[in-house]
Amino acid sequence: GAGVSQSPSNKVTEKGKDVELRCDPISGHTALYWYRQSLGQGLEFLIYFQGNSAPDKSGLPSDRFSAERTGGSVSTLTIQRTQQEDSAVYLCASSLRGTGGYTFGSGTRLTVV
Amino acid sequence: QKEVEQDPGPLSVPEGAIVSLNCTYSNSAFQYFMWYRQYSRKGPELLMYTYSSGNKEDGRFTAQVDKSSKYISLFIRDSQPSDSATYLCAAENSGGYQKVTFGTGTKLQVIP
């Protein structure tokens, strides 16, 4: 597609439930990133995928968070046993060569009640 | 201390004003600097991408980097109401893939 596509755009879930967030990057972009944006906190790096290399998971806040990227394209971020502090906008970005010239999606706004 | 610091604002200016947005950073290894614009309920959009010190101009926007003082600026000339958004500065190390570190963003409002 023309841009980075994320779904769902909004998700309300009950505390303790699992959620899956999807990202479809720009075709041909080898690098894919997940960030989390909370009010007043800026963008927090979560995980990075580059081609067939092992992902950089250093930003994942706990073992409840995991992500995969299938076939070098679509990525899914999974949050297990959601907590209220997980409420945020989850942003996916892709880039051609892993530099900072990212293209972001519009994000998934997650609310845990 | 965050590696990239940015005044959250909000900053309110009249239409046509020159806007100056600023960031400071602490990591001397940062070599690439970016400005992103983010409208409400949208993802950030890359505005400017610069390497090392100096100025880069693109239309009404000028990005300036002073590595000696670890200071990053974005100037917007002839500001328009459509420039009302949150502006995020960002920086990364050199040498291929590195995580980009973002500031918290400055909210700008241009009043008609």
Short mmCIF file of C-alpha atoms in Angstrom, two decimals:
data_model
loop_
_atom_site.label_atom_id
_atom_site.label_comp_id
_atom_site.label_asym_id
_atom_site.label_seq_id
_atom_site.Cartn_x
_atom_site.Cartn_y
_atom_site.Cartn_z
CA GLY A 1 0.00 0.00 0.00
CA ALA A 2 0.87 3.65 -0.13
CA GLY A 3 1.48 4.02 3.58
CA VAL A 4 1.83 2.10 6.83
CA SER A 5 -1.48 0.57 7.81
CA GLN A 6 -2.41 -0.27 11.40
CA SER A 7 -5.44 -2.05 12.75
CA PRO A 8 -7.56 -1.70 14.69
CA SER A 9 -7.47 2.08 14.99
CA ASN A 10 -9.11 1.88 18.41
CA LYS A 11 -9.30 -0.97 20.89
CA VAL A 12 -11.00 -1.06 24.27
CA THR A 13 -10.29 -4.15 26.31
CA GLU A 14 -10.87 -5.37 29.82
CA LYS A 15 -7.98 -5.68 32.22
CA GLY A 16 -6.46 -9.15 32.01
CA LYS A 17 -7.44 -9.82 28.39
CA ASP A 18 -4.96 -10.36 25.57
CA VAL A 19 -4.83 -8.02 22.57
CA GLU A 20 -3.23 -8.20 19.14
CA LEU A 21 -2.27 -5.11 17.18
CA ARG A 22 -1.44 -5.38 13.49
CA CYS A 23 0.94 -3.40 11.28
CA ASP A 24 1.25 -3.61 7.51
CA PRO A 25 4.40 -1.69 6.46
CA ILE A 26 5.20 -0.03 3.17
CA SER A 27 6.03 -2.63 0.55
CA GLY A 28 9.79 -3.04 0.21
CA HIS A 29 10.65 -1.45 3.56
CA THR A 30 12.93 -3.88 5.34
CA ALA A 31 12.89 -2.16 8.73
CA LEU A 32 9.83 -2.15 10.99
CA TYR A 33 9.47 -0.54 14.39
CA TRP A 34 6.92 -0.45 17.18
CA TYR A 35 6.71 2.58 19.48
CA ARG A 36 4.33 3.44 22.29
CA GLN A 37 3.13 7.00 22.88
CA SER A 38 1.65 7.99 26.19
CA LEU A 39 0.44 11.44 27.16
CA GLY A 40 3.42 13.58 28.14
CA GLN A 41 5.86 10.71 27.71
CA GLY A 42 6.84 11.03 24.09
CA LEU A 43 7.58 8.03 21.91
CA GLU A 44 8.92 4.96 23.69
CA PHE A 45 10.77 2.41 21.56
CA LEU A 46 9.45 -1.13 21.89
CA ILE A 47 10.91 -3.43 19.22
CA TYR A 48 12.67 -3.34 15.85
CA PHE A 49 12.76 -5.82 12.95
CA GLN A 50 15.31 -5.63 10.13
CA GLY A 51 15.13 -8.17 7.34
CA ASN A 52 15.99 -11.66 8.54
CA SER A 53 18.05 -10.48 11.51
CA ALA A 54 17.05 -11.22 15.08
CA PRO A 55 14.73 -8.47 16.32
CA ASP A 56 15.89 -5.86 18.82
CA LYS A 57 13.47 -6.43 21.71
CA SER A 58 15.31 -4.21 24.17
CA GLY A 59 12.39 -1.78 24.56
CA LEU A 60 9.67 -4.27 25.45
CA PRO A 61 8.55 -3.27 28.97
CA SER A 62 7.72 -6.76 30.25
CA ASP A 63 7.38 -10.36 29.17
CA ARG A 64 3.67 -9.72 28.60
CA PHE A 65 4.68 -7.97 25.38
CA SER A 66 5.78 -9.87 22.28
CA ALA A 67 5.90 -9.22 18.56
CA GLU A 68 6.48 -11.13 15.40
CA ARG A 69 6.94 -10.28 11.78
CA THR A 70 5.87 -12.85 9.24
CA GLY A 71 7.51 -13.12 5.83
CA GLY A 72 9.36 -9.86 6.31
CA SER A 73 6.12 -7.94 5.98
CA VAL A 74 3.14 -7.81 8.37
CA SER A 75 3.87 -7.52 12.09
CA THR A 76 1.72 -8.30 15.10
CA LEU A 77 2.29 -6.86 18.57
CA THR A 78 0.67 -8.96 21.29
CA ILE A 79 0.03 -7.81 24.82
CA GLN A 80 -1.01 -10.54 27.24
CA ARG A 81 -2.95 -10.00 30.46
CA THR A 82 -3.39 -6.30 29.75
CA GLN A 83 -3.01 -3.79 32.58
CA GLN A 84 -4.35 -0.25 32.82
CA GLU A 85 -0.83 1.15 32.42
CA ASP A 86 -0.74 -0.44 28.96
CA SER A 87 -3.26 2.18 27.78
CA ALA A 88 -1.49 4.24 25.11
CA VAL A 89 -1.23 4.77 21.38
CA TYR A 90 0.83 2.05 19.74
CA LEU A 91 2.60 3.29 16.64
CA CYS A 92 4.20 1.23 13.93
CA ALA A 93 6.77 2.66 11.50
CA SER A 94 8.78 1.33 8.61
CA SER A 95 11.85 2.56 6.78
CA LEU A 96 13.79 1.51 3.73
CA ARG A 97 17.20 1.01 5.27
CA GLY A 98 16.81 1.23 9.02
CA THR A 99 17.58 4.94 9.28
CA GLY A 100 15.50 7.53 11.09
CA GLY A 101 13.50 8.54 8.06
CA TYR A 102 10.51 6.59 9.29
CA THR A 103 7.02 6.47 7.88
CA PHE A 104 4.54 6.02 10.70
CA GLY A 105 1.07 4.56 10.66
CA SER A 106 -1.81 6.35 12.39
CA GLY A 107 -1.52 4.09 15.42
CA THR A 108 -3.80 1.92 17.51
CA ARG A 109 -5.31 3.68 20.51
CA LEU A 110 -5.52 1.05 23.24
CA THR A 111 -7.67 1.62 26.30
CA VAL A 112 -7.63 -0.93 29.12
CA VAL A 113 -10.63 -0.64 31.44
CA GLN B 1 17.67 13.04 32.32
CA LYS B 2 16.19 12.26 28.91
CA GLU B 3 18.67 12.06 26.01
CA VAL B 4 16.54 14.50 24.00
CA GLU B 5 14.79 17.32 25.86
CA GLN B 6 12.02 19.44 24.43
CA ASP B 7 9.76 22.09 25.95
CA PRO B 8 6.20 20.69 25.73
CA GLY B 9 4.63 24.12 25.26
CA PRO B 10 1.94 24.84 24.25
CA LEU B 11 3.25 27.58 22.01
CA SER B 12 0.66 29.96 20.58
CA VAL B 13 1.52 32.41 17.78
CA PRO B 14 -0.44 34.61 15.36
CA GLU B 15 -0.67 33.63 11.71
CA GLY B 16 2.33 34.86 9.74
CA ALA B 17 4.74 34.78 12.68
CA ILE B 18 8.13 33.11 12.61
CA VAL B 19 8.11 30.10 14.90
CA SER B 20 11.21 28.77 16.64
CA LEU B 21 11.10 25.27 18.12
CA ASN B 22 14.07 23.95 20.05
CA CYS B 23 15.56 20.83 21.55
CA THR B 24 18.69 19.94 23.42
CA TYR B 25 20.37 16.56 23.54
CA SER B 26 22.98 14.95 25.73
CA ASN B 27 24.36 12.03 23.67
CA SER B 28 27.49 13.11 21.78
CA ALA B 29 27.14 10.06 19.50
CA PHE B 30 24.04 11.47 17.83
CA GLN B 31 24.83 12.34 14.21
CA TYR B 32 21.44 12.44 12.47
CA PHE B 33 18.66 14.76 13.52
CA MET B 34 15.02 14.83 12.55
CA TRP B 35 11.87 16.85 13.01
CA TYR B 36 8.50 15.17 12.84
CA ARG B 37 5.07 16.83 12.77
CA GLN B 38 2.13 15.09 14.39
CA TYR B 39 -1.47 16.13 13.93
CA SER B 40 -4.06 15.07 16.49
CA ARG B 41 -4.89 11.37 16.29
CA LYS B 42 -2.37 10.80 13.49
CA GLY B 43 1.08 9.27 13.37
CA PRO B 44 4.19 11.49 13.22
CA GLU B 45 5.19 12.64 9.75
CA LEU B 46 8.85 13.27 8.85
CA LEU B 47 9.50 16.95 8.08
CA MET B 48 13.27 17.31 8.06
CA TYR B 49 16.21 14.89 8.21
CA THR B 50 19.69 16.33 8.64
CA TYR B 51 23.21 15.09 9.22
CA SER B 52 25.61 16.70 11.68
CA SER B 53 25.85 20.47 12.14
CA GLY B 54 24.47 23.09 9.80
CA ASN B 55 21.25 24.32 8.26
CA LYS B 56 18.78 22.66 5.94
CA GLU B 57 15.93 24.51 4.29
CA ASP B 58 12.73 23.13 2.76
CA GLY B 59 10.15 25.70 1.78
CA ARG B 60 9.01 27.56 4.90
CA PHE B 61 10.92 25.19 7.18
CA THR B 62 14.57 25.47 8.25
CA ALA B 63 16.27 22.92 10.48
CA GLN B 64 19.42 23.96 12.31
CA VAL B 65 21.84 21.78 14.26
CA ASP B 66 24.65 23.05 16.48
CA LYS B 67 26.59 20.03 17.68
CA SER B 68 28.98 22.13 19.76
CA SER B 69 26.11 23.18 22.02
CA LYS B 70 23.97 20.07 21.39
CA TYR B 71 21.10 22.25 20.21
CA ILE B 72 18.52 21.50 17.52
CA SER B 73 16.11 24.06 16.11
CA LEU B 74 13.24 24.18 13.64
CA PHE B 75 12.14 27.53 12.22
CA ILE B 76 8.80 27.97 10.48
CA ARG B 77 8.40 31.14 8.41
CA ASP B 78 5.02 32.70 7.60
CA SER B 79 3.27 30.28 9.93
CA GLN B 80 -0.19 29.08 8.90
CA PRO B 81 -3.11 27.68 10.93
CA SER B 82 -2.42 24.36 9.16
CA ASP B 83 0.95 24.28 10.94
CA SER B 84 -0.88 23.77 14.23
CA ALA B 85 0.38 20.40 15.43
CA THR B 86 2.85 18.79 17.81
CA TYR B 87 6.45 18.92 16.63
CA LEU B 88 8.85 16.18 17.73
CA CYS B 89 12.59 16.41 17.47
CA ALA B 90 14.57 13.19 17.22
CA ALA B 91 18.15 11.99 16.94
CA GLU B 92 20.08 8.84 16.14
CA ASN B 93 23.65 7.58 16.11
CA SER B 94 25.60 7.07 12.93
CA GLY B 95 26.46 3.78 11.30
CA GLY B 96 23.32 2.24 9.91
CA TYR B 97 20.54 1.02 12.17
CA GLN B 98 20.25 2.69 15.50
CA LYS B 99 17.17 3.36 17.56
CA VAL B 100 15.84 6.85 17.09
CA THR B 101 15.41 8.81 20.33
CA PHE B 102 12.50 11.24 20.35
CA GLY B 103 11.77 14.33 22.37
CA THR B 104 8.38 14.59 24.03
CA GLY B 105 7.08 17.10 21.48
CA THR B 106 6.08 20.79 21.47
CA LYS B 107 2.45 21.61 20.79
CA LEU B 108 2.09 24.59 18.43
CA GLN B 109 -1.06 26.58 17.78
CA VAL B 110 -1.15 29.16 15.00
CA ILE B 111 -4.05 31.54 15.51
CA PRO B 112 -5.73 33.02 12.40
#
